[in-house]
Structures are given as C-alpha cells and as structure tokens.
mmCIF file with all atom_site columns, C-alpha atoms in Angstrom:
data_model
loop_
_atom_site.group_PDB
_atom_site.id
_atom_site.type_symbol
_atom_site.label_atom_id
_atom_site.label_alt_id
_atom_site.label_comp_id
_atom_site.label_asym_id
_atom_site.label_entity_id
_atom_site.label_seq_id
_atom_site.pdbx_PDB_ins_code
_atom_site.Cartn_x
_atom_site.Cartn_y
_atom_site.Cartn_z
_atom_site.occupancy
_atom_site.B_iso_or_equiv
_atom_site.pdbx_formal_charge
_atom_site.auth_seq_id
_atom_site.auth_comp_id
_atom_site.auth_asym_id
_atom_site.auth_atom_id
_atom_site.pdbx_PDB_model_num
ATOM 1   C CA . MET A 1 1   ? -15.743 11.642  0.635   1.00 69.00 ? 1   MET A CA 1
ATOM 2   C CA . HIS A 1 2   ? -17.038 15.262  1.787   1.00 74.00 ? 2   HIS A CA 1
ATOM 3   C CA . LYS A 1 3   ? -13.876 17.546  2.193   1.00 80.00 ? 3   LYS A CA 1
ATOM 4   C CA . LYS A 1 4   ? -14.360 17.563  5.631   1.00 81.00 ? 4   LYS A CA 1
ATOM 5   C CA . GLU A 1 5   ? -13.855 13.819  6.000   1.00 86.00 ? 5   GLU A CA 1
ATOM 6   C CA . THR A 1 6   ? -11.228 14.756  3.140   1.00 89.00 ? 6   THR A CA 1
ATOM 7   C CA . ILE A 1 7   ? -9.057  16.979  5.084   1.00 85.00 ? 7   ILE A CA 1
ATOM 8   C CA . ASP A 1 8   ? -9.279  15.201  9.239   1.00 87.00 ? 8   ASP A CA 1
ATOM 9   C CA . LYS A 1 9   ? -7.693  12.325  6.836   1.00 89.00 ? 9   LYS A CA 1
ATOM 10  C CA . LEU A 1 10  ? -5.087  14.379  5.461   1.00 90.00 ? 10  LEU A CA 1
ATOM 11  C CA . LYS A 1 11  ? -4.333  16.404  8.904   1.00 89.00 ? 11  LYS A CA 1
ATOM 12  C CA . ASN A 1 12  ? -3.915  12.658  10.014  1.00 89.00 ? 12  ASN A CA 1
ATOM 13  C CA . PHE A 1 13  ? -1.787  11.423  7.858   1.00 90.00 ? 13  PHE A CA 1
ATOM 14  C CA . TYR A 1 14  ? 2.017   11.788  8.350   1.00 85.00 ? 14  TYR A CA 1
ATOM 15  C CA . PHE A 1 15  ? 2.967   14.134  5.191   1.00 87.00 ? 15  PHE A CA 1
ATOM 16  C CA . PHE A 1 16  ? 0.801   16.536  5.612   1.00 88.00 ? 16  PHE A CA 1
ATOM 17  C CA . ARG A 1 17  ? 0.550   16.807  9.650   1.00 85.00 ? 17  ARG A CA 1
ATOM 18  C CA . HIS A 1 18  ? 2.596   20.134  10.247  1.00 82.00 ? 18  HIS A CA 1
ATOM 19  C CA . ILE A 1 19  ? 1.093   21.787  7.226   1.00 86.00 ? 19  ILE A CA 1
ATOM 20  C CA . ASP A 1 20  ? -1.302  24.703  8.661   1.00 88.00 ? 20  ASP A CA 1
ATOM 21  C CA . ASP A 1 21  ? -4.846  24.943  7.588   1.00 89.00 ? 21  ASP A CA 1
ATOM 22  C CA . GLU A 1 22  ? -3.908  27.728  4.644   1.00 90.00 ? 22  GLU A CA 1
ATOM 23  C CA . LYS A 1 23  ? -1.283  25.124  2.924   1.00 90.00 ? 23  LYS A CA 1
ATOM 24  C CA . LEU A 1 24  ? -2.999  22.011  3.211   1.00 91.00 ? 24  LEU A CA 1
ATOM 25  C CA . GLN A 1 25  ? -6.588  23.609  1.611   1.00 92.00 ? 25  GLN A CA 1
ATOM 26  C CA . ARG A 1 26  ? -4.524  24.803  -1.655  1.00 94.00 ? 26  ARG A CA 1
ATOM 27  C CA . VAL A 1 27  ? -3.561  21.395  -1.725  1.00 94.00 ? 27  VAL A CA 1
ATOM 28  C CA . LEU A 1 28  ? -6.867  19.988  -1.884  1.00 94.00 ? 28  LEU A CA 1
ATOM 29  C CA . GLU A 1 29  ? -7.180  22.836  -4.582  1.00 95.00 ? 29  GLU A CA 1
ATOM 30  C CA . ILE A 1 30  ? -5.349  22.046  -6.782  1.00 96.00 ? 30  ILE A CA 1
ATOM 31  C CA . SER A 1 31  ? -6.839  18.263  -6.162  1.00 96.00 ? 31  SER A CA 1
ATOM 32  C CA . SER A 1 32  ? -9.444  16.300  -6.670  1.00 96.00 ? 32  SER A CA 1
ATOM 33  C CA . VAL A 1 33  ? -10.578 12.832  -4.765  1.00 95.00 ? 33  VAL A CA 1
ATOM 34  C CA . VAL A 1 34  ? -11.761 10.032  -7.269  1.00 96.00 ? 34  VAL A CA 1
ATOM 35  C CA . GLU A 1 35  ? -14.011 7.290   -6.116  1.00 96.00 ? 35  GLU A CA 1
ATOM 36  C CA . TYR A 1 36  ? -13.523 3.878   -8.068  1.00 97.00 ? 36  TYR A CA 1
ATOM 37  C CA . LYS A 1 37  ? -14.969 0.516   -7.271  1.00 97.00 ? 37  LYS A CA 1
ATOM 38  C CA . ARG A 1 38  ? -13.367 -2.928  -6.932  1.00 95.00 ? 38  ARG A CA 1
ATOM 39  C CA . GLY A 1 39  ? -11.604 -3.598  -9.697  1.00 96.00 ? 39  GLY A CA 1
ATOM 40  C CA . GLY A 1 40  ? -11.019 0.742   -10.922 1.00 97.00 ? 40  GLY A CA 1
ATOM 41  C CA . ILE A 1 41  ? -7.759  0.870   -12.011 1.00 97.00 ? 41  ILE A CA 1
ATOM 42  C CA . LEU A 1 42  ? -6.337  3.912   -10.509 1.00 97.00 ? 42  LEU A CA 1
ATOM 43  C CA . PHE A 1 43  ? -3.339  3.566   -13.204 1.00 97.00 ? 43  PHE A CA 1
ATOM 44  C CA . TYR A 1 44  ? -1.692  0.715   -15.677 1.00 96.00 ? 44  TYR A CA 1
ATOM 45  C CA . GLU A 1 45  ? 1.363   -0.378  -16.205 1.00 94.00 ? 45  GLU A CA 1
ATOM 46  C CA . GLY A 1 46  ? 3.013   2.127   -18.116 1.00 94.00 ? 46  GLY A CA 1
ATOM 47  C CA . ASP A 1 47  ? 0.676   4.739   -17.601 1.00 95.00 ? 47  ASP A CA 1
ATOM 48  C CA . GLU A 1 48  ? 2.482   8.266   -17.825 1.00 94.00 ? 48  GLU A CA 1
ATOM 49  C CA . ALA A 1 49  ? 2.656   9.776   -14.470 1.00 93.00 ? 49  ALA A CA 1
ATOM 50  C CA . LYS A 1 50  ? 0.837   12.565  -13.880 1.00 92.00 ? 50  LYS A CA 1
ATOM 51  C CA . SER A 1 51  ? -0.703  13.025  -10.110 1.00 96.00 ? 51  SER A CA 1
ATOM 52  C CA . LEU A 1 52  ? 0.522   11.895  -6.440  1.00 95.00 ? 52  LEU A CA 1
ATOM 53  C CA . ILE A 1 53  ? -2.062  10.338  -4.892  1.00 96.00 ? 53  ILE A CA 1
ATOM 54  C CA . VAL A 1 54  ? -2.877  9.879   -1.833  1.00 96.00 ? 54  VAL A CA 1
ATOM 55  C CA . LEU A 1 55  ? -4.903  6.888   -0.723  1.00 96.00 ? 55  LEU A CA 1
ATOM 56  C CA . LEU A 1 56  ? -8.179  7.960   0.625   1.00 96.00 ? 56  LEU A CA 1
ATOM 57  C CA . GLU A 1 57  ? -10.211 4.636   1.852   1.00 95.00 ? 57  GLU A CA 1
ATOM 58  C CA . GLY A 1 58  ? -10.002 1.437   -0.269  1.00 94.00 ? 58  GLY A CA 1
ATOM 59  C CA . VAL A 1 59  ? -7.684  -0.726  -0.784  1.00 91.00 ? 59  VAL A CA 1
ATOM 60  C CA . LEU A 1 60  ? -5.680  -1.520  -3.409  1.00 94.00 ? 60  LEU A CA 1
ATOM 61  C CA . GLN A 1 61  ? -3.308  -4.249  -4.782  1.00 92.00 ? 61  GLN A CA 1
ATOM 62  C CA . LEU A 1 62  ? -0.106  -2.887  -7.264  1.00 91.00 ? 62  LEU A CA 1
ATOM 63  C CA . TYR A 1 63  ? 1.192   -6.109  -9.533  1.00 90.00 ? 63  TYR A CA 1
ATOM 64  C CA . LYS A 1 64  ? 2.713   -6.443  -13.302 1.00 88.00 ? 64  LYS A CA 1
ATOM 65  C CA . THR A 1 65  ? 1.840   -8.862  -15.278 1.00 85.00 ? 65  THR A CA 1
ATOM 66  C CA . ASP A 1 66  ? 4.581   -11.675 -17.541 1.00 78.00 ? 66  ASP A CA 1
ATOM 67  C CA . GLN A 1 67  ? 4.787   -12.940 -20.186 1.00 79.00 ? 67  GLN A CA 1
ATOM 68  C CA . LYS A 1 68  ? 2.057   -15.668 -20.177 1.00 79.00 ? 68  LYS A CA 1
ATOM 69  C CA . GLY A 1 69  ? -0.413  -13.102 -18.383 1.00 79.00 ? 69  GLY A CA 1
ATOM 70  C CA . ASN A 1 70  ? 0.109   -13.689 -14.544 1.00 78.00 ? 70  ASN A CA 1
ATOM 71  C CA . ARG A 1 71  ? -0.204  -11.461 -12.015 1.00 82.00 ? 71  ARG A CA 1
ATOM 72  C CA . ILE A 1 72  ? 2.901   -10.677 -9.532  1.00 82.00 ? 72  ILE A CA 1
ATOM 73  C CA . ILE A 1 73  ? 2.195   -9.279  -6.828  1.00 82.00 ? 73  ILE A CA 1
ATOM 74  C CA . LEU A 1 74  ? 3.734   -6.826  -5.065  1.00 82.00 ? 74  LEU A CA 1
ATOM 75  C CA . HIS A 1 75  ? 2.531   -4.914  -2.136  1.00 82.00 ? 75  HIS A CA 1
ATOM 76  C CA . HIS A 1 76  ? -1.147  -3.551  -1.384  1.00 84.00 ? 76  HIS A CA 1
ATOM 77  C CA . PHE A 1 77  ? -1.343  -0.717  0.440   1.00 89.00 ? 77  PHE A CA 1
ATOM 78  C CA . PHE A 1 78  ? -4.041  0.777   3.079   1.00 89.00 ? 78  PHE A CA 1
ATOM 79  C CA . PRO A 1 79  ? -5.175  3.885   3.954   1.00 92.00 ? 79  PRO A CA 1
ATOM 80  C CA . THR A 1 80  ? -3.853  7.035   4.015   1.00 92.00 ? 80  THR A CA 1
ATOM 81  C CA . ALA A 1 81  ? -0.862  6.074   2.126   1.00 92.00 ? 81  ALA A CA 1
ATOM 82  C CA . MET A 1 82  ? 1.061   8.035   -0.440  1.00 92.00 ? 82  MET A CA 1
ATOM 83  C CA . ILE A 1 83  ? 1.556   6.186   -3.496  1.00 92.00 ? 83  ILE A CA 1
ATOM 84  C CA . ALA A 1 84  ? 3.516   5.987   -6.383  1.00 86.00 ? 84  ALA A CA 1
ATOM 85  C CA . GLU A 1 85  ? 5.500   9.574   -5.591  1.00 89.00 ? 85  GLU A CA 1
ATOM 86  C CA . ILE A 1 86  ? 9.327   8.263   -7.074  1.00 88.00 ? 86  ILE A CA 1
ATOM 87  C CA . VAL A 1 87  ? 7.241   7.941   -10.885 1.00 91.00 ? 87  VAL A CA 1
ATOM 88  C CA . ASN A 1 88  ? 6.536   12.140  -10.245 1.00 91.00 ? 88  ASN A CA 1
ATOM 89  C CA . LEU A 1 89  ? 9.691   13.003  -8.870  1.00 87.00 ? 89  LEU A CA 1
ATOM 90  C CA . GLU A 1 90  ? 11.625  10.483  -11.854 1.00 88.00 ? 90  GLU A CA 1
ATOM 91  C CA . HIS A 1 91  ? 9.181   11.481  -14.491 1.00 89.00 ? 91  HIS A CA 1
ATOM 92  C CA . MET A 1 92  ? 9.082   7.785   -14.862 1.00 91.00 ? 92  MET A CA 1
ATOM 93  C CA . CYS A 1 93  ? 6.024   5.807   -16.047 1.00 93.00 ? 93  CYS A CA 1
ATOM 94  C CA . TYR A 1 94  ? 4.024   3.533   -14.429 1.00 93.00 ? 94  TYR A CA 1
ATOM 95  C CA . PRO A 1 95  ? 6.078   0.251   -12.807 1.00 91.00 ? 95  PRO A CA 1
ATOM 96  C CA . ALA A 1 96  ? 3.022   -1.931  -12.147 1.00 92.00 ? 96  ALA A CA 1
ATOM 97  C CA . THR A 1 97  ? -0.995  -1.564  -12.299 1.00 95.00 ? 97  THR A CA 1
ATOM 98  C CA . GLY A 1 98  ? -2.374  0.138   -9.046  1.00 96.00 ? 98  GLY A CA 1
ATOM 99  C CA . GLU A 1 99  ? -6.103  -1.554  -9.448  1.00 96.00 ? 99  GLU A CA 1
ATOM 100 C CA . PHE A 1 100 ? -8.660  -1.680  -6.321  1.00 96.00 ? 100 PHE A CA 1
ATOM 101 C CA . GLU A 1 101 ? -9.440  -4.893  -4.592  1.00 91.00 ? 101 GLU A CA 1
ATOM 102 C CA . SER A 1 102 ? -12.679 -3.420  -3.001  1.00 92.00 ? 102 SER A CA 1
ATOM 103 C CA . ASP A 1 103 ? -14.336 0.456   -3.709  1.00 95.00 ? 103 ASP A CA 1
ATOM 104 C CA . GLY A 1 104 ? -12.062 3.289   -1.800  1.00 96.00 ? 104 GLY A CA 1
ATOM 105 C CA . ASN A 1 105 ? -11.364 6.851   -3.090  1.00 96.00 ? 105 ASN A CA 1
ATOM 106 C CA . ALA A 1 106 ? -7.957  8.461   -4.134  1.00 97.00 ? 106 ALA A CA 1
ATOM 107 C CA . LEU A 1 107 ? -6.552  11.860  -3.897  1.00 97.00 ? 107 LEU A CA 1
ATOM 108 C CA . LEU A 1 108 ? -5.335  12.891  -7.545  1.00 97.00 ? 108 LEU A CA 1
ATOM 109 C CA . ILE A 1 109 ? -2.839  16.244  -6.531  1.00 96.00 ? 109 ILE A CA 1
ATOM 110 C CA . ASN A 1 110 ? -1.893  18.092  -9.438  1.00 97.00 ? 110 ASN A CA 1
ATOM 111 C CA . TYR A 1 111 ? 1.940   16.828  -9.294  1.00 95.00 ? 111 TYR A CA 1
ATOM 112 C CA . ASP A 1 112 ? 3.275   20.069  -11.235 1.00 94.00 ? 112 ASP A CA 1
ATOM 113 C CA . MET A 1 113 ? 1.902   22.214  -8.492  1.00 95.00 ? 113 MET A CA 1
ATOM 114 C CA . PHE A 1 114 ? 2.659   20.254  -5.962  1.00 94.00 ? 114 PHE A CA 1
ATOM 115 C CA . GLU A 1 115 ? 6.139   20.418  -6.711  1.00 93.00 ? 115 GLU A CA 1
ATOM 116 C CA . LYS A 1 116 ? 6.136   24.231  -7.819  1.00 94.00 ? 116 LYS A CA 1
ATOM 117 C CA . GLU A 1 117 ? 4.470   25.492  -4.440  1.00 92.00 ? 117 GLU A CA 1
ATOM 118 C CA . PHE A 1 118 ? 5.261   23.337  -2.001  1.00 91.00 ? 118 PHE A CA 1
ATOM 119 C CA . LEU A 1 119 ? 8.478   21.185  -2.523  1.00 88.00 ? 119 LEU A CA 1
ATOM 120 C CA . LYS A 1 120 ? 10.670  23.579  -1.031  1.00 86.00 ? 120 LYS A CA 1
ATOM 121 C CA . ASP A 1 121 ? 9.170   23.949  2.315   1.00 86.00 ? 121 ASP A CA 1
ATOM 122 C CA . PRO A 1 122 ? 12.382  21.218  4.313   1.00 87.00 ? 122 PRO A CA 1
ATOM 123 C CA . GLU A 1 123 ? 10.001  19.953  5.988   1.00 84.00 ? 123 GLU A CA 1
ATOM 124 C CA . ILE A 1 124 ? 7.432   18.694  3.261   1.00 86.00 ? 124 ILE A CA 1
ATOM 125 C CA . ALA A 1 125 ? 10.446  17.755  1.610   1.00 86.00 ? 125 ALA A CA 1
ATOM 126 C CA . LEU A 1 126 ? 11.381  15.855  4.230   1.00 87.00 ? 126 LEU A CA 1
ATOM 127 C CA . ALA A 1 127 ? 8.642   13.808  4.570   1.00 85.00 ? 127 ALA A CA 1
ATOM 128 C CA . PHE A 1 128 ? 8.955   12.958  0.715   1.00 84.00 ? 128 PHE A CA 1
ATOM 129 C CA . ILE A 1 129 ? 12.125  11.437  1.620   1.00 85.00 ? 129 ILE A CA 1
ATOM 130 C CA . LYS A 1 130 ? 10.669  9.403   4.097   1.00 84.00 ? 130 LYS A CA 1
ATOM 131 C CA . SER A 1 131 ? 8.089   8.352   1.937   1.00 84.00 ? 131 SER A CA 1
ATOM 132 C CA . LEU A 1 132 ? 10.404  7.264   -1.029  1.00 83.00 ? 132 LEU A CA 1
ATOM 133 C CA . SER A 1 133 ? 11.961  5.660   1.121   1.00 81.00 ? 133 SER A CA 1
ATOM 134 C CA . LYS A 1 134 ? 9.499   3.437   2.519   1.00 79.00 ? 134 LYS A CA 1
ATOM 135 C CA . LYS A 1 135 ? 8.718   2.578   -0.705  1.00 77.00 ? 135 LYS A CA 1
ATOM 136 C CA . VAL A 1 136 ? 12.691  0.401   -1.227  1.00 76.00 ? 136 VAL A CA 1
ATOM 137 C CA . LYS A 1 137 ? 11.342  -1.280  2.360   1.00 75.00 ? 137 LYS A CA 1
ATOM 138 C CA . TYR A 1 138 ? 8.541   -2.979  0.675   1.00 70.00 ? 138 TYR A CA 1
ATOM 139 C CA . LEU A 1 139 ? 10.236  -3.495  -2.983  1.00 69.00 ? 139 LEU A CA 1
ATOM 140 C CA . GLU A 1 140 ? 12.895  -5.187  -0.160  1.00 70.00 ? 140 GLU A CA 1
ATOM 141 C CA . ASN A 1 141 ? 10.719  -7.134  1.892   1.00 70.00 ? 141 ASN A CA 1
ATOM 142 C CA . VAL A 1 142 ? 9.362   -8.088  -1.903  1.00 67.00 ? 142 VAL A CA 1
ATOM 143 C CA . ILE A 1 143 ? 12.698  -9.393  -2.978  1.00 66.00 ? 143 ILE A CA 1
ATOM 144 C CA . ALA A 1 144 ? 13.781  -10.921 0.897   1.00 65.00 ? 144 ALA A CA 1
ATOM 145 C CA . THR A 1 145 ? 9.945   -13.039 0.352   1.00 66.00 ? 145 THR A CA 1
ATOM 146 C CA . ASN A 1 146 ? 10.154  -14.095 -2.767  1.00 65.00 ? 146 ASN A CA 1
ATOM 147 C CA . MET A 1 147 ? 13.665  -15.100 -2.780  1.00 64.00 ? 147 MET A CA 1
ATOM 148 C CA . VAL A 1 148 ? 14.951  -16.456 -0.508  1.00 69.00 ? 148 VAL A CA 1
ATOM 149 C CA . MET A 1 149 ? 11.782  -17.611 2.331   1.00 81.00 ? 149 MET A CA 1
ATOM 150 C CA . ASN A 1 150 ? 10.362  -20.844 1.366   1.00 86.00 ? 150 ASN A CA 1
ATOM 151 C CA . SER A 1 151 ? 6.230   -21.205 1.349   1.00 88.00 ? 151 SER A CA 1
ATOM 152 C CA . THR A 1 152 ? 5.634   -21.741 5.401   1.00 92.00 ? 152 THR A CA 1
ATOM 153 C CA . ALA A 1 153 ? 7.650   -18.893 6.104   1.00 90.00 ? 153 ALA A CA 1
ATOM 154 C CA . ARG A 1 154 ? 6.487   -16.338 3.444   1.00 87.00 ? 154 ARG A CA 1
ATOM 155 C CA . VAL A 1 155 ? 3.055   -16.781 5.231   1.00 90.00 ? 155 VAL A CA 1
ATOM 156 C CA . ALA A 1 156 ? 4.100   -16.524 9.295   1.00 91.00 ? 156 ALA A CA 1
ATOM 157 C CA . LYS A 1 157 ? 6.152   -13.212 8.142   1.00 88.00 ? 157 LYS A CA 1
ATOM 158 C CA . PHE A 1 158 ? 3.150   -12.235 6.314   1.00 88.00 ? 158 PHE A CA 1
ATOM 159 C CA . ILE A 1 159 ? 1.032   -12.880 9.270   1.00 91.00 ? 159 ILE A CA 1
ATOM 160 C CA . CYS A 1 160 ? 3.525   -11.142 11.992  1.00 90.00 ? 160 CYS A CA 1
ATOM 161 C CA . GLU A 1 161 ? 3.230   -7.773  9.582   1.00 84.00 ? 161 GLU A CA 1
ATOM 162 C CA . HIS A 1 162 ? -0.049  -7.781  8.340   1.00 83.00 ? 162 HIS A CA 1
ATOM 163 C CA . ILE A 1 163 ? -2.320  -9.162  10.728  1.00 83.00 ? 163 ILE A CA 1
ATOM 164 C CA . GLU A 1 164 ? -4.606  -5.691  10.904  1.00 79.00 ? 164 GLU A CA 1
ATOM 165 C CA . GLU A 1 165 ? -5.101  -6.128  7.689   1.00 75.00 ? 165 GLU A CA 1
ATOM 166 C CA . MET A 1 166 ? -5.809  -9.674  7.131   1.00 75.00 ? 166 MET A CA 1
ATOM 167 C CA . ALA A 1 167 ? -9.245  -9.311  8.484   1.00 72.00 ? 167 ALA A CA 1
ATOM 168 C CA . HIS A 1 168 ? -9.988  -7.070  5.236   1.00 72.00 ? 168 HIS A CA 1
ATOM 169 C CA . LEU A 1 169 ? -8.622  -9.675  2.795   1.00 75.00 ? 169 LEU A CA 1
ATOM 170 C CA . LYS A 1 170 ? -9.990  -12.471 1.685   1.00 79.00 ? 170 LYS A CA 1
ATOM 171 C CA . LYS A 1 171 ? -7.540  -15.725 1.065   1.00 82.00 ? 171 LYS A CA 1
ATOM 172 C CA . SER A 1 172 ? -7.326  -15.550 -2.481  1.00 81.00 ? 172 SER A CA 1
ATOM 173 C CA . MET A 1 173 ? -6.292  -12.101 -2.083  1.00 79.00 ? 173 MET A CA 1
ATOM 174 C CA . ILE A 1 174 ? -3.285  -13.086 0.922   1.00 84.00 ? 174 ILE A CA 1
ATOM 175 C CA . ALA A 1 175 ? -2.425  -16.521 -1.259  1.00 85.00 ? 175 ALA A CA 1
ATOM 176 C CA . ALA A 1 176 ? -2.088  -14.301 -4.783  1.00 78.00 ? 176 ALA A CA 1
ATOM 177 C CA . ASN A 1 177 ? -0.105  -11.475 -2.415  1.00 77.00 ? 177 ASN A CA 1
ATOM 178 C CA . LEU A 1 178 ? 2.246   -14.366 -1.852  1.00 82.00 ? 178 LEU A CA 1
ATOM 179 C CA . ASN A 1 179 ? 2.781   -15.721 -5.197  1.00 77.00 ? 179 ASN A CA 1
ATOM 180 C CA . MET A 1 180 ? 1.332   -19.266 -4.131  1.00 84.00 ? 180 MET A CA 1
ATOM 181 C CA . THR A 1 181 ? -2.567  -21.473 -4.523  1.00 86.00 ? 181 THR A CA 1
ATOM 182 C CA . PRO A 1 182 ? -5.172  -21.170 -1.967  1.00 88.00 ? 182 PRO A CA 1
ATOM 183 C CA . GLU A 1 183 ? -4.866  -24.693 -1.122  1.00 92.00 ? 183 GLU A CA 1
ATOM 184 C CA . THR A 1 184 ? -1.617  -24.151 -0.076  1.00 92.00 ? 184 THR A CA 1
ATOM 185 C CA . LEU A 1 185 ? -2.350  -21.036 2.323   1.00 91.00 ? 185 LEU A CA 1
ATOM 186 C CA . SER A 1 186 ? -5.246  -23.441 3.490   1.00 91.00 ? 186 SER A CA 1
ATOM 187 C CA . ARG A 1 187 ? -1.955  -25.796 4.532   1.00 93.00 ? 187 ARG A CA 1
ATOM 188 C CA . ILE A 1 188 ? 0.152   -24.101 5.816   1.00 94.00 ? 188 ILE A CA 1
ATOM 189 C CA . LEU A 1 189 ? -2.357  -22.031 7.814   1.00 93.00 ? 189 LEU A CA 1
ATOM 190 C CA . LYS A 1 190 ? -3.799  -25.267 9.421   1.00 92.00 ? 190 LYS A CA 1
ATOM 191 C CA . LYS A 1 191 ? 0.164   -26.733 10.267  1.00 94.00 ? 191 LYS A CA 1
ATOM 192 C CA . LEU A 1 192 ? 1.087   -23.246 12.225  1.00 94.00 ? 192 LEU A CA 1
ATOM 193 C CA . SER A 1 193 ? -2.766  -23.698 13.706  1.00 93.00 ? 193 SER A CA 1
ATOM 194 C CA . THR A 1 194 ? -1.974  -27.411 14.554  1.00 92.00 ? 194 THR A CA 1
ATOM 195 C CA . LEU A 1 195 ? 1.240   -26.145 16.034  1.00 93.00 ? 195 LEU A CA 1
ATOM 196 C CA . GLY A 1 196 ? -0.499  -23.462 18.405  1.00 94.00 ? 196 GLY A CA 1
ATOM 197 C CA . LEU A 1 197 ? 1.295   -20.325 16.891  1.00 94.00 ? 197 LEU A CA 1
ATOM 198 C CA . ILE A 1 198 ? -2.302  -18.679 15.521  1.00 93.00 ? 198 ILE A CA 1
ATOM 199 C CA . GLU A 1 199 ? -5.898  -19.724 15.959  1.00 92.00 ? 199 GLU A CA 1
ATOM 200 C CA . LYS A 1 200 ? -8.180  -18.992 12.318  1.00 85.00 ? 200 LYS A CA 1
ATOM 201 C CA . SER A 1 201 ? -11.992 -19.158 12.721  1.00 80.00 ? 201 SER A CA 1
ATOM 202 C CA . SER A 1 202 ? -13.637 -19.091 9.118   1.00 72.00 ? 202 SER A CA 1
ATOM 203 C CA . ASP A 1 203 ? -12.931 -15.102 9.018   1.00 72.00 ? 203 ASP A CA 1
ATOM 204 C CA . SER A 1 204 ? -10.161 -13.635 11.433  1.00 79.00 ? 204 SER A CA 1
ATOM 205 C CA . ILE A 1 205 ? -6.436  -15.775 12.448  1.00 87.00 ? 205 ILE A CA 1
ATOM 206 C CA . ARG A 1 206 ? -5.035  -14.706 15.426  1.00 89.00 ? 206 ARG A CA 1
ATOM 207 C CA . ILE A 1 207 ? -1.616  -14.795 16.704  1.00 93.00 ? 207 ILE A CA 1
ATOM 208 C CA . LEU A 1 208 ? -0.426  -17.382 20.271  1.00 93.00 ? 208 LEU A CA 1
ATOM 209 C CA . ASP A 1 209 ? 2.987   -17.203 19.518  1.00 94.00 ? 209 ASP A CA 1
ATOM 210 C CA . ARG A 1 210 ? 4.878   -14.813 17.538  1.00 92.00 ? 210 ARG A CA 1
ATOM 211 C CA . GLU A 1 211 ? 8.718   -16.293 18.653  1.00 93.00 ? 211 GLU A CA 1
ATOM 212 C CA . GLY A 1 212 ? 7.172   -19.474 17.391  1.00 92.00 ? 212 GLY A CA 1
ATOM 213 C CA . LEU A 1 213 ? 6.501   -17.491 13.917  1.00 92.00 ? 213 LEU A CA 1
ATOM 214 C CA . GLU A 1 214 ? 8.976   -15.677 13.785  1.00 91.00 ? 214 GLU A CA 1
ATOM 215 C CA . THR A 1 215 ? 11.227  -18.394 13.854  1.00 92.00 ? 215 THR A CA 1
ATOM 216 C CA . TYR A 1 216 ? 10.243  -19.309 10.781  1.00 87.00 ? 216 TYR A CA 1
ATOM 217 C CA . TYR A 1 217 ? 11.783  -16.371 8.744   1.00 83.00 ? 217 TYR A CA 1
ATOM 218 C CA . LEU A 1 218 ? 14.089  -14.685 11.744  1.00 77.00 ? 218 LEU A CA 1
#
C-alpha cells in the first residue's frame, strides 16, 4: 500500500480524523504497514502485545481455541478498524488469535512511542476510550448471542447487523461466527426466505422485512 493511500485511510478513520498532517506523519514514522496473505496470523493467543494495530485492508477473524482444538469465533473485523487496543493499554498478552480470512494489511504502530507522544492529547485519549467502549459492546454481543438466543434468532440478528459485510463472507465463515454448522445455517436461511423475510441468491442476501427479522431477537 502506498504512503498516500495509508494517509487517506487514516484521515477517514474516526480515531485519527482530527489529527493534523504533521502529527499524522509522525504516526507513520513510528509505524510499519505489513501485508498478510489469506490465513496469515496477525497475532497468536498468548503473544505479547507491542503494537497498536489498525486493520487497513482485508477481513480479520478473532477466535479462541477450546480444549478439543475447536475454534470459537469471537468477531470479524473489517477495514478500517482498531484491533485489540486494550492489550496495549493494560500491558496484557493477546487473549485470542487474529487470522486473516483474505489477503490484507495492517498498520503496526509502536505502542510505547504512541503512548508517550499522543495519548496525552485529550482528543486522542477520548477516541481511545470510545474505541475501547466499542470492544465492550462486541463482547456483550457475543455473550448475548451465544448464550441466550436460539439459532434462528442468531442468524436473524447477524443479517440485520452485518448485511453489508455478508457479501464478503462465505456461508462457512458466517456459520463459524455463529457457532453452528453450515447445514444449519442453510436451513435457517431457507426458512427465512420462505417466510418472505429475506431474498437470497448464490452470493448475496437482501432484507425484505427487517421488522419481521427483528421479532426473532428483540
């Protein structure tokens, strides 16, 4: 990715939107853009965090592994997004693994230098807090979705909240994210289509009745 492309992405990202060009240039000086192929690991569960990470391109899957080696999908991130900033702030190890589900790249910012030079700025500190708040909401959503809702409700909620991203996700990826088999997902999508709530084709889903979908989980 060219330097100008990186700057443009950061300027349009809420976290850096108010930073002037001089400070943005300094962010790039203490950073590196790293490219990853599909299946590339951004970080492993248990790794020490040294970089503040901004996903610039690609789809990143965040997952944990249970005692039997099964993946428990926590979240999918899409550009542009801040990844796992809490581990830097609290000097923790990564609590999950981040793997690219497509080719992509990420901006790795030296966190120690970023903390010294930027976090004293009230606006940047506030943006950091807002970003952390979003992660808490992600976690609350994972807990509510997987522990409270039945399979149909989980699918209906996912469609309503991720309709734009669904065009970039295979059914197997969506099923894994919802902790169900692809066969179960297909049956539920067929059911929702028969009920006239969605219209599905081989590569896309269109919502026909949002209120009808929402009745499954609200």
